[in-house]
Each structure stands twice: as structure tokens, then as C-alpha cells.
Amino acid sequence: MSSEKKLKAKVLREMKPEERSELLNQLRAELVRLETQRARGFVEKPGRIRQVRRIIARILTIEREEELKKAKSRS
């Protein structure tokens, strides 16, 4: 899956948890790389930093929602 595209929440919800976890790790690595570039004063696509941060937040939100659904169904 191309991480260049803007990933919608619907697409992320359809992914398996393992796929989301792998994508999350890839995006976090990309974010570190982009922030390192920014610290050095050179970033090819500065808007990509914001985009990656938002996708990471979407993934974490979806994971939290699923976690709460499981906890609620157990009670």
C-alpha cells in the first residue's frame, strides 16, 4: 500500500490489525526521517510531515475504538 496516498478512516478500519500495526511502524519511521530532514533545514515535501502525523493519529484512534468495543462487549 502506498503511504503517499491520504488514507481514509474507512480504508484503515477495513485493514487487519497486523496490517495497521505494520503501517503504523512504517509511518513512524518516515516521520522520524522527515523531522530529521527538517532539523537539518531541508525537506522535499514539508506538507508530508503533517499528513503522516494525521494518518498516525487516525490509526491510533481506530485502534483505541476497537479496544473499547472489545472491553465493552466483555462486560
XYZ file of N, CA, C and O in Angstrom:
300
model
N 0.840 -1.176 0.000
C 0.000 0.000 0.000
C 0.884 1.237 0.000
O 1.829 1.342 0.756
N 0.568 2.170 -0.846
C 1.359 3.388 -0.947
C 1.050 4.307 0.221
O -0.111 4.619 0.483
N 2.076 4.730 0.915
C 1.855 5.630 2.042
C 1.766 7.072 1.571
O 1.547 7.972 2.350
N 1.931 7.303 0.257
C 1.809 8.642 -0.307
C 0.355 9.094 -0.338
O 0.078 10.268 -0.267
N -0.568 8.134 -0.494
C -1.977 8.478 -0.568
C -2.499 8.851 0.808
O -2.009 8.390 1.818
N -3.527 9.694 0.798
C -4.179 10.031 2.053
C -5.081 8.865 2.428
O -5.975 8.502 1.667
N -4.812 8.250 3.530
C -5.575 7.076 3.956
C -6.796 7.518 4.746
O -6.689 8.162 5.784
N -7.935 7.142 4.264
C -9.192 7.469 4.926
C -9.440 6.476 6.059
O -8.963 5.338 6.036
N -10.234 6.898 7.029
C -10.541 6.050 8.174
C -11.236 4.771 7.737
O -10.990 3.694 8.292
N -12.083 4.861 6.716
C -12.804 3.679 6.236
C -11.824 2.616 5.754
O -11.980 1.430 6.061
N -10.810 3.034 5.019
C -9.806 2.099 4.498
C -9.025 1.489 5.664
O -8.761 0.281 5.688
N -8.669 2.306 6.644
C -7.913 1.818 7.791
C -8.727 0.829 8.619
O -8.187 -0.148 9.132
N -10.027 1.064 8.747
C -10.879 0.149 9.515
C -11.008 -1.208 8.830
O -11.196 -2.226 9.488
N -10.918 -1.219 7.501
C -11.028 -2.466 6.743
C -9.747 -3.302 6.812
O -9.771 -4.485 6.513
N -8.653 -2.681 7.207
C -7.376 -3.391 7.290
C -7.364 -4.316 8.503
O -8.045 -4.063 9.505
N -6.573 -5.372 8.408
C -6.374 -6.261 9.547
C -5.511 -5.532 10.573
O -4.703 -4.679 10.217
N -5.661 -5.859 11.857
C -4.858 -5.195 12.898
C -3.351 -5.310 12.653
O -2.606 -4.362 12.913
N -2.901 -6.453 12.111
C -1.465 -6.628 11.844
C -1.001 -5.674 10.755
O 0.093 -5.118 10.834
N -1.850 -5.490 9.733
C -1.505 -4.575 8.640
C -1.424 -3.142 9.155
O -0.520 -2.393 8.790
N -2.387 -2.773 9.999
C -2.377 -1.413 10.570
C -1.142 -1.200 11.422
O -0.525 -0.141 11.387
N -0.784 -2.210 12.195
C 0.386 -2.099 13.057
C 1.661 -1.917 12.226
O 2.515 -1.098 12.559
N 1.769 -2.686 11.154
C 2.933 -2.574 10.267
C 2.986 -1.193 9.618
O 4.042 -0.563 9.551
N 1.832 -0.721 9.158
C 1.765 0.606 8.540
C 2.134 1.686 9.556
O 2.863 2.634 9.234
N 1.668 1.526 10.783
C 1.980 2.483 11.842
C 3.491 2.561 12.076
O 4.055 3.658 12.173
N 4.148 1.421 12.115
C 5.605 1.399 12.293
C 6.312 2.076 11.126
O 7.270 2.833 11.325
N 5.851 1.827 9.903
C 6.451 2.454 8.726
C 6.277 3.967 8.768
O 7.206 4.724 8.466
N 5.077 4.411 9.141
C 4.809 5.848 9.187
C 5.611 6.533 10.281
O 6.096 7.656 10.092
N 5.769 5.867 11.417
C 6.578 6.460 12.489
C 8.035 6.607 12.054
O 8.671 7.623 12.354
N 8.545 5.611 11.327
C 9.913 5.692 10.816
C 10.038 6.828 9.802
O 11.022 7.579 9.803
N 9.032 6.959 8.944
C 9.046 8.048 7.959
C 8.997 9.403 8.652
O 9.690 10.342 8.255
N 8.192 9.510 9.708
C 8.086 10.766 10.438
C 9.424 11.147 11.070
O 9.833 12.310 11.015
N 10.122 10.184 11.639
C 11.441 10.450 12.223
C 12.394 10.960 11.145
O 13.117 11.933 11.344
N 12.354 10.311 9.983
C 13.219 10.714 8.872
C 12.897 12.144 8.412
O 13.790 12.962 8.225
N 11.603 12.439 8.289
C 11.192 13.773 7.850
C 11.568 14.848 8.875
O 12.003 15.941 8.514
N 11.387 14.531 10.154
C 11.728 15.512 11.188
C 13.233 15.729 11.270
O 13.687 16.836 11.555
N 14.002 14.696 10.984
C 15.459 14.840 10.929
C 15.845 15.752 9.775
O 16.698 16.628 9.922
N 15.201 15.560 8.623
C 15.453 16.429 7.477
C 15.103 17.873 7.808
O 15.828 18.792 7.447
N 13.971 18.060 8.487
C 13.545 19.416 8.835
C 14.554 20.067 9.774
O 14.866 21.251 9.647
N 15.104 19.293 10.705
C 16.091 19.830 11.643
C 17.361 20.263 10.918
O 18.022 21.215 11.326
N 17.676 19.565 9.835
C 18.857 19.924 9.039
C 18.573 21.067 8.082
O 19.496 21.590 7.464
N 17.312 21.402 7.931
C 16.966 22.540 7.086
C 16.570 22.184 5.671
O 16.432 23.050 4.822
N 16.377 20.902 5.376
C 15.988 20.502 4.034
C 14.926 19.420 4.096
O 15.164 18.329 4.595
N 13.732 19.740 3.578
C 12.661 18.762 3.473
C 12.079 18.893 2.075
O 11.703 19.978 1.651
N 12.031 17.774 1.344
C 11.474 17.802 -0.007
C 10.006 18.198 0.008
O 9.585 19.052 -0.747
N 9.233 17.538 0.859
C 7.793 17.790 0.931
C 7.417 18.127 2.370
O 7.068 17.242 3.148
N 7.467 19.388 2.746
C 7.163 19.742 4.135
C 5.730 19.395 4.551
O 5.479 19.080 5.710
N 4.797 19.406 3.630
C 3.415 19.059 3.951
C 3.241 17.602 4.305
O 2.255 17.212 4.940
N 4.196 16.790 3.915
C 4.124 15.347 4.199
C 4.216 15.074 5.696
O 3.620 14.115 6.193
N 4.925 15.924 6.438
C 5.039 15.748 7.889
C 3.652 15.790 8.520
O 3.283 14.907 9.301
N 2.882 16.793 8.157
C 1.537 16.940 8.698
C 0.652 15.763 8.289
O -0.115 15.233 9.095
N 0.769 15.364 7.037
C -0.027 14.257 6.521
C 0.281 12.956 7.281
O -0.634 12.239 7.686
N 1.547 12.669 7.493
C 1.949 11.452 8.208
C 1.451 11.491 9.651
O 0.937 10.494 10.164
N 1.581 12.644 10.303
C 1.117 12.756 11.690
C -0.380 12.490 11.793
O -0.846 11.843 12.727
N -1.137 12.980 10.822
C -2.588 12.777 10.854
C -2.962 11.319 10.615
O -3.889 10.797 11.243
N -2.252 10.653 9.712
C -2.534 9.234 9.462
C -2.211 8.415 10.708
O -2.970 7.518 11.087
N -1.096 8.740 11.365
C -0.735 8.056 12.613
C -1.842 8.243 13.646
O -2.277 7.291 14.302
N -2.346 9.456 13.767
C -3.422 9.734 14.727
C -4.681 8.952 14.380
O -5.356 8.419 15.268
N -5.002 8.855 13.082
C -6.168 8.083 12.656
C -6.031 6.617 13.061
O -6.978 6.016 13.568
N -4.864 6.057 12.811
C -4.636 4.648 13.146
C -4.782 4.425 14.648
O -5.443 3.489 15.096
N -4.174 5.299 15.447
C -4.244 5.154 16.903
C -5.677 5.311 17.403
O -6.106 4.603 18.323
N -6.431 6.213 16.790
C -7.825 6.405 17.178
C -8.648 5.166 16.881
O -9.431 4.705 17.717
N -8.458 4.591 15.703
C -9.202 3.394 15.319
C -8.845 2.228 16.231
O -9.723 1.474 16.677
N -7.562 2.084 16.551
C -7.145 1.012 17.465
C -7.783 1.193 18.845
O -8.221 0.242 19.468
N -7.848 2.420 19.304
C -8.457 2.697 20.609
C -9.950 2.397 20.588
O -10.494 1.823 21.540
N -10.622 2.773 19.494
C -12.052 2.483 19.376
C -12.316 0.979 19.443
O -13.239 0.535 20.120
N -11.503 0.214 18.726
C -11.686 -1.240 18.720
C -11.405 -1.836 20.093
O -12.078 -2.763 20.532
N -10.414 -1.283 20.767
C -10.083 -1.738 22.122
C -11.262 -1.494 23.064
O -11.616 -2.358 23.875
N -11.890 -0.325 22.951
C -13.034 -0.002 23.803
C -14.242 -0.871 23.470
O -14.999 -1.256 24.366
N -14.439 -1.193 22.191
C -15.543 -2.077 21.801
C -15.370 -3.454 22.428
O -16.322 -4.049 22.925
N -14.123 -3.971 22.398
C -13.868 -5.280 22.985
C -14.106 -5.259 24.487
O -14.694 -6.186 25.043
N -13.654 -4.210 25.141
C -13.831 -4.111 26.591
C -15.319 -4.014 26.939
O -15.768 -4.600 27.934
N -16.067 -3.291 26.133
C -17.494 -3.134 26.401
C -18.238 -4.456 26.179
O -19.157 -4.785 26.920
N -17.845 -5.209 25.171
C -18.531 -6.473 24.893
C -18.219 -7.529 25.965
O -19.007 -8.444 26.167
N -17.086 -7.405 26.627
C -16.721 -8.350 27.688
C -17.529 -8.112 28.956
O -17.713 -9.010 29.749
N -17.964 -6.858 29.180
C -18.689 -6.578 30.424
C -20.141 -6.934 30.368
O -20.760 -7.290 29.504
